[in-house]
Coordinates of C-alpha atoms in Angstrom, one line a residue:
Chain A
M986 CA 125.5 112.7 134.9
S987 CA 123.0 115.2 135.9
N988 CA 119.5 114.4 136.4
A989 CA 116.4 116.7 137.0
N990 CA 114.9 113.8 139.5
S991 CA 117.8 113.6 141.8
D992 CA 118.7 115.9 144.4
P993 CA 122.0 117.4 143.3
S994 CA 122.9 117.9 147.0
R995 CA 122.4 114.4 147.9
P996 CA 125.5 112.8 149.2
V997 CA 126.8 109.6 147.9
H998 CA 128.0 107.4 150.5
L999 CA 127.6 103.8 149.4
V1000 CA 127.9 102.4 145.9
W1001 CA 126.8 98.9 144.7
L1002 CA 128.3 97.5 141.5
V1003 CA 126.5 94.7 140.2
E1004 CA 128.5 93.3 137.2
D1005 CA 129.4 89.9 136.4
D1006 CA 132.6 90.6 134.4
P1007 CA 135.4 91.1 136.8
I1008 CA 137.4 93.4 134.6
Y1009 CA 134.6 95.6 133.9
R1010 CA 133.8 95.6 137.5
M1011 CA 137.3 96.8 138.3
M1012 CA 137.3 99.4 135.7
E1013 CA 133.7 100.6 137.5
R1014 CA 135.4 100.7 140.7
K1015 CA 138.3 102.9 139.5
L1016 CA 135.6 105.3 137.8
V1017 CA 133.6 105.4 141.2
Q1018 CA 136.7 106.3 143.4
T1019 CA 137.2 109.0 140.7
A1020 CA 133.8 110.5 140.7
Y1021 CA 133.0 110.0 144.6
P1022 CA 136.6 109.7 146.3
Q1023 CA 134.7 109.6 149.7
S1024 CA 132.4 106.7 149.0
H1025 CA 132.1 103.2 150.2
I1026 CA 132.0 100.5 147.4
Q1027 CA 130.4 97.1 147.5
E1028 CA 130.7 94.7 144.6
F1029 CA 128.3 91.9 143.5
E1030 CA 128.7 89.3 140.6
N1031 CA 125.2 88.9 139.9
G1032 CA 121.6 90.3 140.4
Q1033 CA 120.8 87.6 143.4
Q1034 CA 123.8 88.8 145.7
P1035 CA 122.3 92.3 146.3
L1036 CA 118.9 91.1 146.6
K1037 CA 119.9 88.7 149.4
K1038 CA 121.8 91.5 151.0
L1039 CA 118.6 93.6 151.0
E1040 CA 116.8 90.7 153.0
E1041 CA 119.7 90.4 155.9
P1042 CA 118.6 91.9 159.3
G1043 CA 119.8 95.5 159.5
A1044 CA 119.9 95.9 155.7
H1045 CA 117.7 99.0 156.3
E1046 CA 120.6 100.8 157.6
E1047 CA 122.9 99.8 154.7
R1048 CA 121.0 101.0 151.8
P1049 CA 123.1 102.1 148.8
D1050 CA 122.7 105.7 147.5
L1051 CA 123.8 104.6 144.0
I1052 CA 123.7 101.3 141.8
L1053 CA 125.6 100.7 138.7
L1054 CA 123.8 97.8 137.1
D1055 CA 124.5 95.6 134.4
L1056 CA 121.6 94.0 132.4
N1057 CA 123.1 90.8 130.9
M1058 CA 123.9 88.6 134.1
S1059 CA 123.5 84.8 133.9
V1060 CA 122.2 84.2 137.5
V1061 CA 119.6 87.0 138.2
S1062 CA 120.0 89.5 135.3
G1063 CA 119.5 93.1 135.5
W1064 CA 115.9 93.2 134.4
D1065 CA 115.2 90.7 137.2
F1066 CA 117.0 92.6 139.6
L1067 CA 114.9 95.8 138.6
E1068 CA 111.4 93.8 139.0
K1069 CA 112.6 92.5 142.3
I1070 CA 114.2 95.3 144.0
H1071 CA 110.8 97.3 143.9
P1072 CA 109.3 96.0 147.2
F1073 CA 112.6 96.9 149.0
T1074 CA 112.8 100.4 148.1
H1075 CA 109.9 101.8 150.1
S1076 CA 111.8 104.5 151.9
K1077 CA 115.4 105.3 150.8
Q1078 CA 115.2 105.2 146.9
P1079 CA 118.8 104.4 145.5
D1080 CA 119.5 105.9 142.1
I1081 CA 120.3 103.4 139.7
L1082 CA 122.3 103.7 136.6
V1083 CA 122.1 100.7 134.1
V1084 CA 125.4 100.2 132.6
T1085 CA 125.3 97.6 129.8
S1086 CA 127.1 96.6 126.6
S1087 CA 123.6 96.8 124.7
I1088 CA 123.2 99.7 122.1
D1089 CA 119.5 98.4 121.6
A1090 CA 117.0 101.5 121.8
F1091 CA 114.3 99.1 123.1
D1092 CA 116.6 97.9 126.0
R1093 CA 117.1 101.7 126.6
E1094 CA 113.5 102.5 126.6
K1095 CA 112.5 99.7 128.7
A1096 CA 115.2 100.5 131.4
L1097 CA 114.3 104.1 131.8
S1098 CA 110.6 103.1 132.3
Y1099 CA 111.6 102.1 135.9
P1100 CA 111.3 105.2 138.2
T1101 CA 114.4 104.4 140.0
V1102 CA 116.6 104.0 136.8
K1103 CA 118.2 107.5 136.5
G1104 CA 120.3 106.7 133.5
F1105 CA 121.0 104.1 130.6
L1106 CA 124.7 104.2 129.9
S1107 CA 126.3 102.1 127.2
K1108 CA 129.7 100.6 127.8
P1109 CA 132.5 101.8 127.9
I1110 CA 131.7 104.7 130.4
K1111 CA 133.6 107.5 131.9
A1112 CA 133.9 109.0 135.4
E1113 CA 131.8 112.0 134.4
D1114 CA 128.8 109.7 133.2
I1115 CA 128.2 108.5 136.7
I1116 CA 128.0 111.7 138.7
I1117 CA 124.1 112.0 139.5
Chain B
M173 CA 107.4 81.0 34.9
K174 CA 110.7 81.4 36.5
K175 CA 111.7 78.5 38.7
E176 CA 112.5 80.8 41.7
Q177 CA 109.4 82.5 41.1
E178 CA 107.5 79.2 41.3
E179 CA 109.2 78.1 44.3
K180 CA 108.0 81.0 46.2
R181 CA 104.6 80.7 44.8
L182 CA 104.5 76.9 46.2
E183 CA 106.0 78.3 49.6
A184 CA 103.0 80.9 49.8
L185 CA 100.6 78.0 48.9
A186 CA 102.0 75.8 51.6
E187 CA 101.4 79.0 54.3
Y188 CA 97.8 78.7 53.8
N189 CA 97.5 75.1 54.9
I190 CA 94.6 74.4 52.3
M191 CA 95.6 71.4 50.2
D192 CA 93.6 68.3 51.0
T193 CA 91.5 70.0 53.5
F194 CA 87.7 69.2 54.0
A195 CA 85.0 71.2 52.2
E196 CA 84.1 74.5 53.8
S197 CA 80.7 76.2 53.1
E198 CA 82.3 79.6 52.3
F199 CA 84.2 78.0 49.3
D200 CA 81.3 75.8 48.4
D201 CA 78.8 78.9 48.3
I202 CA 81.4 80.7 45.9
V203 CA 81.4 78.0 43.3
T204 CA 77.6 77.7 43.3
L205 CA 77.1 81.3 42.7
A206 CA 80.0 81.4 40.1
S207 CA 78.2 78.5 38.3
A208 CA 74.9 80.3 38.5
I209 CA 76.3 83.8 37.4
C210 CA 78.0 82.4 34.6
G211 CA 75.3 79.7 33.5
M212 CA 77.8 76.9 33.5
P213 CA 77.6 73.3 34.6
I214 CA 80.9 73.3 36.3
S215 CA 82.7 75.7 38.7
L216 CA 85.9 74.7 40.5
I217 CA 88.2 76.4 43.0
S218 CA 91.5 75.0 41.9
L219 CA 94.7 75.1 43.7
V220 CA 97.9 74.3 42.0
D221 CA 100.9 72.7 43.6
S222 CA 104.1 71.3 41.7
E223 CA 102.4 67.9 40.7
R224 CA 98.7 68.5 40.5
Q225 CA 95.6 70.8 40.8
W226 CA 93.3 70.0 43.7
F227 CA 89.8 71.3 44.1
K228 CA 88.9 73.1 47.6
A229 CA 85.3 73.5 46.2
K230 CA 83.7 72.3 43.0
V231 CA 80.4 71.9 41.4
G232 CA 79.3 69.7 38.3
L233 CA 82.5 67.6 38.6
G234 CA 83.4 64.1 40.3
A235 CA 87.2 64.3 40.3
E236 CA 89.1 65.7 43.3
Q237 CA 92.0 66.6 41.6
T238 CA 93.9 66.1 38.3
P239 CA 97.7 66.1 37.1
R240 CA 99.3 69.5 36.8
E241 CA 100.0 68.9 33.1
Q242 CA 96.2 68.7 32.3
A243 CA 95.2 71.6 34.3
F244 CA 93.9 74.6 32.3
C245 CA 94.4 76.4 35.6
A246 CA 98.0 75.9 35.4
H247 CA 98.1 78.2 32.6
A248 CA 95.8 80.7 34.0
I249 CA 98.1 81.2 36.9
N250 CA 101.0 82.3 34.5
K251 CA 99.0 85.6 33.8
P252 CA 98.1 86.5 37.4
D253 CA 96.6 89.9 36.4
E254 CA 93.9 88.6 33.8
V255 CA 91.2 86.3 33.6
M256 CA 92.0 83.3 31.2
V257 CA 89.1 82.4 28.6
V258 CA 89.7 79.5 26.3
E259 CA 86.7 79.5 23.9
N260 CA 87.8 76.8 21.3
P261 CA 90.0 74.2 23.3
T262 CA 89.9 71.8 20.5
E263 CA 91.7 74.1 18.1
D264 CA 94.2 75.6 20.8
E265 CA 97.6 74.1 20.6
R266 CA 97.8 74.0 24.3
F267 CA 94.8 72.0 24.9
K268 CA 93.7 70.1 22.0
D269 CA 95.2 66.8 23.1
N270 CA 94.3 67.4 26.7
P271 CA 92.2 64.4 27.9
L272 CA 90.0 66.7 29.6
V273 CA 89.0 67.9 26.3
L274 CA 89.1 64.7 24.3
G275 CA 87.2 62.8 27.2
D276 CA 85.0 63.4 30.2
P277 CA 84.3 66.5 31.2
N278 CA 84.7 67.4 27.3
I279 CA 85.8 70.9 28.0
R280 CA 84.6 73.2 25.2
F281 CA 84.9 76.4 27.2
Y282 CA 86.9 77.6 29.9
A283 CA 87.3 80.8 31.9
G284 CA 89.4 81.1 35.0
A285 CA 90.2 84.1 37.3
P286 CA 93.5 83.8 39.2
L287 CA 93.5 83.6 43.1
L288 CA 96.0 86.3 43.8
T289 CA 97.9 86.5 47.2
P290 CA 98.6 90.1 48.6
E291 CA 102.4 89.5 47.5
G292 CA 101.1 88.8 44.0
H293 CA 101.4 84.9 43.8
A294 CA 98.6 83.3 42.0
L295 CA 97.8 79.9 44.2
G296 CA 95.2 78.7 41.4
T297 CA 91.8 79.8 40.0
L298 CA 88.2 80.2 40.6
C299 CA 87.2 78.8 37.1
V300 CA 83.9 78.0 35.3
I301 CA 83.6 75.4 32.5
D302 CA 81.0 74.3 29.9
D303 CA 81.0 71.2 27.6
K304 CA 79.3 73.5 24.8
P305 CA 81.0 76.2 23.0
R306 CA 80.2 79.5 25.1
E307 CA 81.0 83.1 25.6
L308 CA 80.9 85.2 28.8
S309 CA 79.4 88.8 28.9
P310 CA 81.8 91.5 30.5
E311 CA 79.4 91.6 33.4
Q312 CA 79.8 88.1 34.0
L313 CA 83.4 88.3 33.6
E314 CA 83.6 91.0 36.1
G315 CA 81.3 88.7 38.4
L316 CA 84.1 85.9 38.2
R317 CA 86.6 88.3 39.2
I318 CA 84.8 89.5 42.0
L319 CA 84.2 86.2 43.2
S320 CA 87.8 85.2 43.1
K321 CA 88.8 88.1 45.2
R322 CA 86.1 86.7 47.7
V323 CA 87.9 83.4 47.6
M324 CA 91.1 85.2 48.4
E325 CA 89.6 86.9 51.4
H326 CA 88.4 83.9 52.9
L327 CA 91.7 82.1 52.3
E328 CA 93.5 84.9 54.0
N329 CA 91.0 85.0 57.1
R330 CA 91.5 81.4 57.4
K331 CA 95.1 81.6 57.5
V332 CA 95.1 84.3 60.1
L333 CA 92.8 82.4 62.2
L334 CA 94.9 79.3 62.0
S335 CA 98.2 80.9 63.0
Q336 CA 96.0 82.4 66.0
K337 CA 94.8 79.1 66.9
K338 CA 98.4 77.8 66.7
E339 CA 99.6 80.8 68.9
I340 CA 96.9 80.2 71.4
K341 CA 97.6 76.7 71.5
E342 CA 101.3 77.3 72.1
S343 CA 100.7 79.9 74.7
A344 CA 98.2 77.5 76.5
K345 CA 100.9 74.8 76.3
L346 CA 103.8 77.2 77.7
L347 CA 101.2 78.5 80.3
K348 CA 100.7 74.8 81.5
Y349 CA 104.2 74.2 81.5
L350 CA 105.0 77.1 83.8
T351 CA 102.2 76.7 85.9
D352 CA 103.1 72.9 86.3
N353 CA 106.7 73.7 87.1
T354 CA 106.8 76.9 88.9
P355 CA 108.4 76.5 92.4
G356 CA 105.6 76.8 94.8
A357 CA 101.6 77.2 93.6
L358 CA 99.8 79.4 91.6
F359 CA 96.3 80.0 92.5
Q360 CA 93.2 81.9 91.9
F361 CA 91.0 82.2 95.0
E362 CA 87.3 83.7 95.2
L363 CA 85.5 84.8 98.3
A364 CA 81.9 85.7 97.7
P365 CA 79.8 88.2 99.6
D366 CA 78.2 85.2 101.6
E367 CA 81.7 84.2 102.6
T368 CA 81.6 81.1 100.4
S369 CA 85.2 80.4 99.1
V370 CA 86.8 78.5 96.2
F371 CA 89.9 77.9 94.6
S372 CA 89.1 78.4 91.2
F373 CA 92.5 77.4 90.1
I374 CA 95.6 76.0 91.8
S375 CA 98.5 74.6 90.1
K376 CA 100.2 71.2 90.5
G377 CA 102.8 72.7 92.6
I378 CA 100.5 72.6 95.7
E379 CA 101.4 68.9 96.1
N380 CA 104.9 69.9 96.5
L381 CA 104.0 72.3 99.3
H382 CA 101.8 69.6 101.4
P383 CA 101.7 66.0 100.3
E384 CA 98.0 65.5 101.3
L385 CA 97.0 68.5 99.1
T386 CA 95.8 68.0 95.3
P387 CA 94.5 70.9 93.0
K388 CA 91.1 68.5 92.7
K389 CA 90.9 68.2 96.4
L390 CA 91.4 72.0 97.0
K391 CA 89.0 73.1 94.2
E392 CA 86.4 70.7 95.6
N393 CA 87.0 72.2 99.2
S394 CA 88.8 75.5 99.8
W395 CA 88.8 74.9 103.7
A396 CA 91.4 72.1 103.0
G397 CA 93.8 74.8 102.2
F398 CA 93.5 76.5 105.5
R399 CA 93.2 73.4 107.7
I400 CA 97.1 72.6 107.1
I401 CA 98.0 76.3 108.6
H402 CA 99.2 76.0 112.2
P403 CA 96.5 76.9 114.7
D404 CA 98.4 79.7 116.3
D405 CA 98.6 81.5 112.8
L406 CA 95.1 80.8 111.3
E407 CA 93.4 83.8 113.0
R408 CA 96.3 86.0 111.8
V409 CA 96.0 84.7 108.1
Q410 CA 92.1 85.1 108.1
A411 CA 92.5 88.5 109.6
A412 CA 95.1 89.6 106.7
I413 CA 92.7 88.1 104.0
E414 CA 89.8 90.3 105.6
V415 CA 91.9 93.4 105.5
S416 CA 93.0 92.6 101.7
K417 CA 89.4 92.1 100.7
N418 CA 88.1 95.1 102.3
E419 CA 90.8 97.6 101.3
L420 CA 91.8 95.5 98.0
T421 CA 95.2 95.8 99.2
Q422 CA 97.7 93.0 98.0
L423 CA 97.9 89.9 100.3
E424 CA 101.3 89.3 101.7
L425 CA 101.3 86.6 104.5
E426 CA 104.0 84.3 106.1
Y427 CA 102.7 81.5 108.1
R428 CA 103.4 78.1 109.2
I429 CA 101.7 74.8 108.0
V430 CA 101.7 71.5 109.7
L431 CA 102.8 68.5 107.8
P432 CA 101.4 65.0 108.2
D433 CA 104.4 63.9 110.1
G434 CA 103.9 66.9 112.5
K435 CA 106.7 68.9 111.2
L436 CA 106.5 72.5 110.4
R437 CA 107.3 74.6 107.5
W438 CA 107.2 78.2 107.0
N439 CA 105.0 79.3 103.6
S440 CA 104.1 82.6 102.1
A441 CA 101.0 83.7 100.1
T442 CA 101.3 86.9 97.8
A443 CA 98.2 87.7 95.9
R444 CA 96.6 90.6 94.3
P445 CA 92.7 91.1 94.9
E446 CA 90.2 92.2 92.4
K447 CA 86.4 92.9 93.1
R448 CA 84.2 91.8 90.6
S449 CA 80.7 93.5 90.1
N450 CA 78.8 91.1 92.1
G451 CA 81.0 91.7 95.1
T452 CA 83.1 88.6 95.0
V453 CA 86.8 89.3 95.6
V454 CA 89.2 87.2 93.5
W455 CA 92.9 86.8 94.4
Y456 CA 95.6 86.2 91.9
G457 CA 98.6 84.8 93.4
I458 CA 101.4 82.4 94.5
F459 CA 102.1 79.9 97.5
Q460 CA 105.6 79.3 98.3
D461 CA 107.7 77.4 100.8
I462 CA 110.0 79.8 102.4
T463 CA 111.4 77.7 105.3
E464 CA 114.9 78.0 104.2
S465 CA 115.0 81.7 103.8
K466 CA 113.1 82.2 107.2
E467 CA 115.9 79.9 108.8
Y468 CA 118.6 81.9 107.2
Q469 CA 117.0 85.1 108.2
K470 CA 116.9 83.7 111.8
T471 CA 120.6 83.0 111.7
L472 CA 121.4 86.3 110.4
E473 CA 119.4 87.8 113.4
G474 CA 121.1 85.5 115.8
I475 CA 124.6 86.7 114.7
S476 CA 123.6 90.4 114.4
Y477 CA 122.4 89.8 118.1
S478 CA 125.8 88.0 119.1
I479 CA 127.7 91.0 117.4
S480 CA 125.8 93.9 119.4
H481 CA 125.4 92.0 122.7
I482 CA 128.1 89.4 123.2
I483 CA 131.0 90.9 121.3
R484 CA 130.5 94.4 122.1
R485 CA 131.2 93.5 125.8
P486 CA 134.8 92.8 125.4
V487 CA 135.2 95.5 122.9
A488 CA 133.8 98.1 125.5
N489 CA 136.1 96.5 128.0
L490 CA 139.0 97.3 125.7
I491 CA 138.1 100.8 125.2
G492 CA 137.6 101.2 128.8
L493 CA 140.8 99.9 129.9
S494 CA 142.7 101.7 127.0
E495 CA 141.0 104.9 128.6
M496 CA 142.1 104.0 132.2
L497 CA 145.6 103.2 130.9
E498 CA 145.8 106.7 129.6
K499 CA 145.2 108.4 133.1
E500 CA 147.2 105.9 135.0
K501 CA 150.7 106.6 136.2
L502 CA 152.5 103.5 135.1
T503 CA 154.8 101.4 137.3
K504 CA 156.1 98.1 136.3
E505 CA 153.6 96.5 138.5
K506 CA 150.7 98.5 137.0
A507 CA 151.9 97.7 133.2
R508 CA 151.9 94.1 134.2
E509 CA 148.3 94.3 135.7
Y510 CA 146.9 95.9 132.7
A511 CA 148.6 93.4 130.5
G512 CA 146.9 90.7 132.1
Y513 CA 143.5 92.3 132.0
F514 CA 144.3 93.1 128.2
K515 CA 145.1 89.4 127.8
N516 CA 141.9 88.1 129.2
V517 CA 139.6 90.4 127.4
T518 CA 141.3 89.5 124.0
E519 CA 141.1 85.8 124.9
E520 CA 137.3 86.1 125.5
L521 CA 137.0 88.2 122.3
D522 CA 138.7 85.5 120.5
G523 CA 136.7 82.8 121.9
F524 CA 133.5 84.6 120.9
I525 CA 134.6 85.1 117.3
N526 CA 135.4 81.2 117.2
V527 CA 132.0 80.3 118.3
L528 CA 130.4 82.7 116.0
S529 CA 132.3 81.5 112.9
E530 CA 131.6 77.9 113.8
T531 CA 128.0 78.6 114.2
Y532 CA 127.8 80.5 110.8
N533 CA 129.7 77.9 109.0
E534 CA 127.4 75.2 110.2
K535 CA 124.4 77.1 108.9
R536 CA 126.2 77.9 105.6
L537 CA 126.9 74.3 105.0
K538 CA 123.2 73.6 105.7
F539 CA 121.9 76.1 103.4
R540 CA 124.3 75.1 100.6
S541 CA 123.2 71.3 100.6

């Protein structure tokens, strides 16, 4: 995925997968390993876990470069995550790719209205879709 | 006269609905005029049915009717095209033994002009009678003929009027039946430039939409119709009426009403506006209960949401897994791992479909009942 807003030379060291479906998470993991063989991957089952992680001491050093975010999750949904991650992203902005089973045009427009969201991908996705 | 022809003549007579009806001034005036023109004491409009002759109008005679055997007119109608003149009945084989000749009114002269329908049936005559021997000038005979045509014109108009009245009555009856039995309520609503409003018509069906509303109540106070609308919908309803009033576009509204027990129902109003010269806007339309169709619509939206959001997820997983499987170098262990994924996803999919079909069946049963 190429995007005019992102820096093409920017290296992707750390990738977060925020996805409540274990099978899809597994598939995303394989896709990230294909797209960014050198990257490190951290997995979360809902929107709450990554928000907590950002509040931990020293979290500043462990900022992700890329987040693959599901929208429909039961605990803290992707939408809530997008709202709450705002105050944490003062210096190092992670690129967020929304990965969802929704094919709703309204969802797409709403997601892309967040400046940190660099793409709206409908499942299933391919390795080339997540290259920013 | 042939029997068949006589039957048709009697049918034609019946169609005019004239026998045994009250006196009417148009006919009374004609016999008065005929009597004056011919200078004879008696003039009659006589209509002949199978048993008798009956007088729709008369001067100079007390009787209402006579048996057909005694009727001079019954002879006159045998020759529909000419005025029958009997100058000396006492010497005429047909009439010399007639009680009307032998006794009162002692007929000594008779002239009768047939009353001809457009189809050529003679219903009876306009006749003049004297108890003295007389004769009529050609001008008087022509006058009698002209007046007989006037009688027929009145009979025709009367017939058309009667059938129109009957039609109007039947249409009115049908219209009342339709408006009373239409599901929903038909209405006519008027809004004057000074913002006063009135339901000038509302059908009985309104009682089925809201038990506390009656046509009488609404006609007395149009606000009663708005008071049942859910407060959250009222502003929208009033705004839509305003738009329809200003732009004269069809009013199409869906809103909730509150029943006395607090339950909500969805109603619709569809109406066409019309502006009168005094600035009043009148809507002609119908109120309907659309609760069931609203619920059905909601269910369909729910199913459609489930398909695009819930079912799509395992389907996307299946596609994703298949694509990965194509690229993977398959060992026995890998194959088993993927088989496990496929099993999980298809079970999940099966579960969703079961839930969806249960939900749908539940709703379907409800809508059928």
